Tab-separated table of C-alpha atoms in Angstrom:
chain	number	residue	atom	x	y	z
A	1	UNK	CA	37.164	-39.483	-21.813
A	2	UNK	CA	36.582	-43.171	-20.935
A	3	UNK	CA	35.709	-42.024	-17.230
A	4	UNK	CA	33.143	-39.616	-18.650
A	5	UNK	CA	31.521	-42.357	-20.821
A	6	UNK	CA	31.407	-44.632	-17.893
A	7	UNK	CA	29.672	-41.894	-15.957
A	8	UNK	CA	27.035	-41.307	-18.538
A	9	UNK	CA	26.581	-45.071	-19.007
A	10	UNK	CA	25.881	-45.548	-15.387
A	11	UNK	CA	23.285	-42.736	-15.343
A	12	UNK	CA	21.488	-44.353	-18.229
A	13	UNK	CA	21.349	-47.674	-16.548
A	14	UNK	CA	20.253	-46.177	-13.260
A	15	UNK	CA	17.637	-44.353	-15.305
A	16	UNK	CA	16.425	-47.595	-17.027
A	17	UNK	CA	16.157	-49.350	-13.678
A	18	UNK	CA	14.060	-46.542	-12.308
A	19	UNK	CA	11.832	-46.601	-15.246
A	20	UNK	CA	11.272	-50.511	-14.719
A	21	UNK	CA	10.761	-49.879	-11.256
A	22	UNK	CA	8.039	-47.278	-11.916
A	23	UNK	CA	6.384	-49.743	-14.415
A	24	UNK	CA	6.586	-52.597	-11.899
A	25	UNK	CA	5.127	-50.421	-9.144
A	26	UNK	CA	2.105	-49.397	-11.321
A	27	UNK	CA	1.486	-53.061	-12.155
A	28	UNK	CA	1.627	-54.016	-8.384
A	29	UNK	CA	-0.627	-51.214	-7.273
A	30	UNK	CA	-3.147	-51.801	-10.212
A	31	UNK	CA	-4.565	-48.179	-10.227
A	32	UNK	CA	-3.553	-44.826	-11.861
A	33	UNK	CA	-1.257	-42.388	-9.768
A	34	UNK	CA	0.151	-39.030	-10.146
A	35	UNK	CA	3.868	-38.642	-10.729
A	36	UNK	CA	4.406	-37.050	-7.376
A	37	UNK	CA	2.340	-40.061	-5.596
A	38	UNK	CA	4.658	-42.545	-7.546
A	39	UNK	CA	7.726	-40.747	-6.486
A	40	UNK	CA	6.877	-40.614	-2.844
A	41	UNK	CA	5.843	-44.340	-2.621
A	42	UNK	CA	9.076	-45.489	-4.291
A	43	UNK	CA	11.242	-43.310	-2.422
A	44	UNK	CA	12.703	-41.646	-5.645
A	45	UNK	CA	13.421	-37.873	-6.468
A	46	UNK	CA	10.411	-36.084	-7.920
A	47	UNK	CA	12.510	-34.663	-10.883
A	48	UNK	CA	13.727	-37.942	-11.750
A	49	UNK	CA	10.313	-39.544	-11.810
A	50	UNK	CA	8.757	-36.612	-13.686
A	51	UNK	CA	11.413	-36.998	-16.298
A	52	UNK	CA	10.748	-40.632	-16.791
A	53	UNK	CA	7.262	-40.564	-16.669
A	54	UNK	CA	7.315	-37.957	-19.635
A	55	UNK	CA	9.705	-40.165	-21.604
A	56	UNK	CA	7.303	-43.074	-21.092
A	57	UNK	CA	4.224	-41.102	-21.957
A	58	UNK	CA	5.748	-40.009	-25.209
A	59	UNK	CA	6.529	-43.696	-26.116
A	60	UNK	CA	3.188	-45.000	-25.321
A	61	UNK	CA	4.508	-47.089	-22.473
A	62	UNK	CA	2.333	-45.025	-19.899
A	63	UNK	CA	-1.011	-43.198	-20.728
A	64	UNK	CA	-2.944	-40.359	-18.940
A	65	UNK	CA	-5.958	-41.895	-17.277
A	66	UNK	CA	-8.518	-40.634	-14.488
A	67	UNK	CA	-7.512	-37.146	-14.649
A	68	UNK	CA	-5.576	-34.871	-12.518
A	69	UNK	CA	-2.341	-35.852	-14.257
A	70	UNK	CA	-2.507	-39.554	-13.286
A	71	UNK	CA	-0.763	-42.309	-15.334
A	72	UNK	CA	-1.182	-45.965	-15.850
A	73	UNK	CA	0.504	-48.628	-17.945
A	74	UNK	CA	-0.084	-47.955	-21.586
A	75	UNK	CA	-1.572	-50.046	-24.519
A	76	UNK	CA	2.043	-50.262	-26.039
A	77	UNK	CA	2.793	-52.855	-23.350
A	78	UNK	CA	-0.232	-54.889	-24.417
A	79	UNK	CA	1.229	-54.795	-28.044
A	80	UNK	CA	4.534	-55.886	-26.763
A	81	UNK	CA	3.067	-58.739	-24.644
A	82	UNK	CA	1.037	-59.757	-27.832
A	83	UNK	CA	4.192	-60.145	-29.754
A	84	UNK	CA	6.042	-62.092	-26.993
A	85	UNK	CA	3.102	-64.561	-26.880
A	86	UNK	CA	3.073	-64.927	-30.526
A	87	UNK	CA	6.633	-65.700	-30.499
A	88	UNK	CA	6.136	-68.855	-28.249
A	89	UNK	CA	4.397	-72.025	-28.999
A	90	UNK	CA	3.988	-72.881	-25.258
A	91	UNK	CA	1.269	-70.213	-24.819
A	92	UNK	CA	-1.085	-72.107	-27.114
A	93	UNK	CA	-0.353	-75.237	-25.444
A	94	UNK	CA	-1.198	-73.731	-22.013
A	95	UNK	CA	-4.410	-72.238	-23.138
A	96	UNK	CA	-5.434	-75.747	-24.421
A	97	UNK	CA	-4.453	-77.592	-21.344
A	98	UNK	CA	-6.739	-74.794	-19.406
A	99	UNK	CA	-9.517	-75.275	-21.552
A	100	UNK	CA	-9.741	-79.146	-21.186
A	101	UNK	CA	-9.241	-79.012	-17.474
A	102	UNK	CA	-11.967	-76.691	-17.016
A	103	UNK	CA	-14.281	-78.944	-19.178
A	104	UNK	CA	-13.202	-82.049	-17.636
A	105	UNK	CA	-13.713	-80.818	-14.058
A	106	UNK	CA	-16.029	-77.731	-14.274
A	107	UNK	CA	-13.690	-76.117	-12.021
A	108	UNK	CA	-11.491	-73.030	-12.206
A	109	UNK	CA	-8.321	-74.133	-13.694
A	110	UNK	CA	-4.935	-71.960	-13.486
A	111	UNK	CA	-1.438	-71.730	-14.936
A	112	UNK	CA	0.852	-70.249	-12.245
A	113	UNK	CA	4.583	-69.234	-11.844
A	114	UNK	CA	7.009	-67.103	-9.856
A	115	UNK	CA	7.499	-63.430	-10.445
A	116	UNK	CA	10.451	-62.503	-8.603
A	117	UNK	CA	9.745	-63.744	-5.185
A	118	UNK	CA	6.111	-63.702	-5.342
A	119	UNK	CA	3.446	-66.022	-6.826
A	120	UNK	CA	1.161	-65.042	-9.790
A	121	UNK	CA	-1.687	-66.450	-11.758
A	122	UNK	CA	-0.509	-66.165	-15.374
A	123	UNK	CA	-3.526	-67.749	-17.449
A	124	UNK	CA	-6.989	-68.808	-16.105
A	125	UNK	CA	-10.081	-70.573	-17.252
A	126	UNK	CA	-13.317	-70.447	-15.162
A	127	UNK	CA	-15.273	-73.379	-14.704
A	128	UNK	CA	-18.814	-74.125	-15.552
A	129	UNK	CA	-20.347	-73.838	-12.219
A	130	UNK	CA	-23.282	-71.262	-11.707
A	131	UNK	CA	-20.858	-70.140	-8.682
A	132	UNK	CA	-17.400	-69.374	-10.218
A	133	UNK	CA	-14.316	-68.826	-8.560
A	134	UNK	CA	-11.795	-66.640	-10.232
A	135	UNK	CA	-8.779	-64.327	-9.465
A	136	UNK	CA	-6.968	-61.396	-10.787
A	137	UNK	CA	-4.545	-62.830	-13.307
A	138	UNK	CA	-1.049	-61.130	-12.911
A	139	UNK	CA	-1.252	-60.099	-9.234
A	140	UNK	CA	1.434	-60.868	-7.036
A	141	UNK	CA	0.646	-62.920	-3.893
A	142	UNK	CA	3.022	-64.043	-1.283
A	143	UNK	CA	4.285	-67.538	-1.894
A	144	UNK	CA	3.647	-69.055	1.483
A	145	UNK	CA	-0.314	-68.304	0.988
A	146	UNK	CA	-0.492	-70.839	-2.076
A	147	UNK	CA	-0.502	-74.510	-3.058
A	148	UNK	CA	1.652	-73.860	-6.080
A	149	UNK	CA	4.217	-71.950	-3.760
A	150	UNK	CA	5.211	-75.300	-2.069
A	151	UNK	CA	6.057	-76.702	-5.446
A	152	UNK	CA	7.767	-73.825	-7.184
A	153	UNK	CA	10.456	-73.373	-4.483
A	154	UNK	CA	11.027	-77.082	-3.874
A	155	UNK	CA	14.219	-77.043	-5.992
A	156	UNK	CA	15.781	-74.870	-3.404
A	157	UNK	CA	17.538	-75.714	-0.172
A	158	UNK	CA	15.904	-74.889	3.108
A	159	UNK	CA	18.194	-72.040	3.846
A	160	UNK	CA	17.579	-70.837	0.114
A	161	UNK	CA	13.893	-70.795	0.648
A	162	UNK	CA	14.189	-68.672	3.978
A	163	UNK	CA	16.553	-66.080	2.026
A	164	UNK	CA	14.410	-66.193	-1.039
A	165	UNK	CA	10.791	-65.584	0.542
A	166	UNK	CA	10.628	-62.215	2.585
A	167	UNK	CA	9.853	-62.693	6.244
A	168	UNK	CA	6.742	-60.571	6.220
A	169	UNK	CA	5.285	-62.878	3.616
A	170	UNK	CA	4.758	-65.515	6.366
A	171	UNK	CA	2.177	-63.226	7.678
A	172	UNK	CA	-1.171	-64.789	6.521
A	173	UNK	CA	-4.341	-62.789	5.380
A	174	UNK	CA	-5.802	-63.677	8.895
A	175	UNK	CA	-3.028	-61.924	10.639
A	176	UNK	CA	-1.534	-65.188	11.832
A	177	UNK	CA	1.998	-66.054	11.250
A	178	UNK	CA	3.026	-69.332	9.355
A	179	UNK	CA	5.883	-70.968	10.975
A	180	UNK	CA	8.651	-70.976	8.403
A	181	UNK	CA	9.738	-74.445	9.377
A	182	UNK	CA	6.091	-75.875	8.900
A	183	UNK	CA	6.281	-74.137	5.485
A	184	UNK	CA	9.428	-75.937	4.537
A	185	UNK	CA	8.149	-79.217	5.960
A	186	UNK	CA	5.243	-78.880	3.383
A	187	UNK	CA	7.573	-78.000	0.444
A	188	UNK	CA	9.480	-81.168	1.213
A	189	UNK	CA	6.161	-83.317	1.079
A	190	UNK	CA	5.091	-81.504	-2.050
A	191	UNK	CA	8.543	-82.505	-3.551
A	192	UNK	CA	8.040	-85.990	-2.445
A	193	UNK	CA	4.510	-86.516	-3.853
A	194	UNK	CA	4.831	-84.258	-6.897
A	195	UNK	CA	1.717	-82.538	-5.831
A	196	UNK	CA	0.269	-80.278	-3.146
A	197	UNK	CA	-3.302	-79.782	-2.010
A	198	UNK	CA	-4.847	-77.896	0.911
A	199	UNK	CA	-7.808	-75.744	2.080
A	200	UNK	CA	-7.156	-72.197	0.841
A	201	UNK	CA	-5.400	-69.821	3.130
A	202	UNK	CA	-6.582	-66.793	1.370
A	203	UNK	CA	-10.451	-67.574	1.627
A	204	UNK	CA	-12.531	-69.980	3.840
A	205	UNK	CA	-14.461	-71.784	1.216
A	206	UNK	CA	-12.031	-73.165	-1.467
A	207	UNK	CA	-9.579	-75.983	-1.919
A	208	UNK	CA	-6.675	-75.724	-4.039
A	209	UNK	CA	-4.851	-78.378	-6.060
A	210	UNK	CA	-1.491	-77.841	-7.607
A	211	UNK	CA	0.948	-80.099	-9.741
A	212	UNK	CA	4.289	-79.178	-11.209
A	213	UNK	CA	4.958	-78.317	-15.045
A	214	UNK	CA	8.536	-79.187	-15.019
A	215	UNK	CA	11.129	-77.226	-17.115
A	216	UNK	CA	14.250	-78.400	-18.900
A	217	UNK	CA	16.187	-78.399	-15.554
A	218	UNK	CA	13.687	-80.705	-14.011
A	219	UNK	CA	12.259	-78.818	-11.331
A	220	UNK	CA	8.847	-76.998	-11.484
A	221	UNK	CA	8.939	-73.900	-13.806
A	222	UNK	CA	5.270	-73.390	-13.359
A	223	UNK	CA	2.197	-75.247	-12.004
A	224	UNK	CA	-1.137	-76.327	-13.177
A	225	UNK	CA	-3.949	-75.678	-10.560
A	226	UNK	CA	-7.486	-76.388	-9.782
A	227	UNK	CA	-9.371	-73.979	-7.377
A	228	UNK	CA	-12.650	-75.527	-5.999
A	229	UNK	CA	-15.519	-75.206	-3.524
A	230	UNK	CA	-14.068	-76.966	-0.489
A	231	UNK	CA	-16.575	-79.856	-0.194
A	232	UNK	CA	-16.436	-80.633	-4.084
A	233	UNK	CA	-12.742	-80.666	-4.035
A	234	UNK	CA	-12.461	-83.108	-1.278
A	235	UNK	CA	-15.050	-85.323	-2.700
A	236	UNK	CA	-13.583	-85.325	-6.101
A	237	UNK	CA	-9.807	-85.437	-5.070
A	238	UNK	CA	-8.460	-88.268	-7.046
A	239	UNK	CA	-10.201	-87.328	-10.187
A	240	UNK	CA	-9.320	-84.018	-10.143
A	241	UNK	CA	-5.521	-84.826	-9.382
A	242	UNK	CA	-5.613	-87.425	-12.341
A	243	UNK	CA	-6.892	-84.600	-14.591
A	244	UNK	CA	-4.069	-82.116	-13.514
A	245	UNK	CA	-1.265	-84.782	-13.749
A	246	UNK	CA	-2.294	-85.701	-17.354
A	247	UNK	CA	-2.394	-82.197	-18.297
A	248	UNK	CA	0.871	-81.334	-16.626
A	249	UNK	CA	2.517	-84.329	-18.369
A	250	UNK	CA	1.532	-82.942	-21.940
A	251	UNK	CA	2.923	-79.434	-20.867
A	252	UNK	CA	6.238	-81.183	-19.710
A	253	UNK	CA	6.631	-82.475	-23.218
A	254	UNK	CA	5.946	-78.941	-24.775
A	255	UNK	CA	8.985	-76.979	-23.377
A	256	UNK	CA	8.797	-73.206	-23.034
A	257	UNK	CA	10.628	-72.172	-25.913
A	258	UNK	CA	10.381	-69.915	-29.107
A	259	UNK	CA	8.502	-71.045	-32.227
A	260	UNK	CA	10.814	-72.337	-34.779
A	261	UNK	CA	11.469	-70.026	-37.684
A	262	UNK	CA	10.355	-70.871	-41.038
A	263	UNK	CA	13.058	-71.930	-43.356
C-alpha cells in the first residue's frame, strides 16, 4: 500500500511541476498559444498538457484568449500577485524609491532582480523626458546583457558564475560573444566599487547605472537602476550615482520581509 501511495504522490508532484512549467513557458512567450503548441515547444506529452490546461482553466489560472482554443495566463494570477504584494511592506518602499529617483533625475528608474538564472525588471518608473525609455516589466533577459547582472552574481565564485549562467547567454544581441572571463572581471570590479555603469549592450543609445540593494545576507538581493540617454548619463554620472546610492541605502534598511500582523 505504501508503494502505491508513493507512486501516486510522485505522479502528482510531476503533474504539479509540469503545470508550473506551462505557466512559466507562457510567461516567457508573452502570447496566447494552443495546448498542442505548448506541448510541442516544451517537449511534453499532448495528453498531459491538455489535461493540465483544462484543470488550470477551471481554476482561473489560465483563460481562453485570441480564439482557436488559445490560452494565456488568467486573472486569478493577478489577484494572487496582489495578495502577495499586500503582504509585504517592501513593495511600498520600493515604489517610493523609484518615484523619488525618477523625479530627482528625470530618468527611467528600475528595480531589478534575478528570476532563476535570468535578469528581470520587477518595477519601473519612467522619467519625465519627452523621449522616454522603458522596458517590459517581468521579461527575462540574459544576465551578461545587463549592468545589474554584474552585481547580482557578485556573491558567487568565478566557477559558480560559469555554472550558473547558461553558455548561450554570453551571446550578445549583436551576435557577438562576450568572453566569460571579461564578464567575471567586470563582476569583480562591480563588487569592489559597489556599482556598475556601462553603455547598454541591448541598444546603442542608452547608458545604464546600477547599485545593489543588499539583503539580510549582505549581498545584492536586487538592484536599483537608471536607464538614461547615453550623453546625458555620462554628463550627469556623479549626480545619478549619488541619487541611486541614497535610494538603495534606504531600501537596505527596509528588508524584504512580510508585514507585521496586527496584535
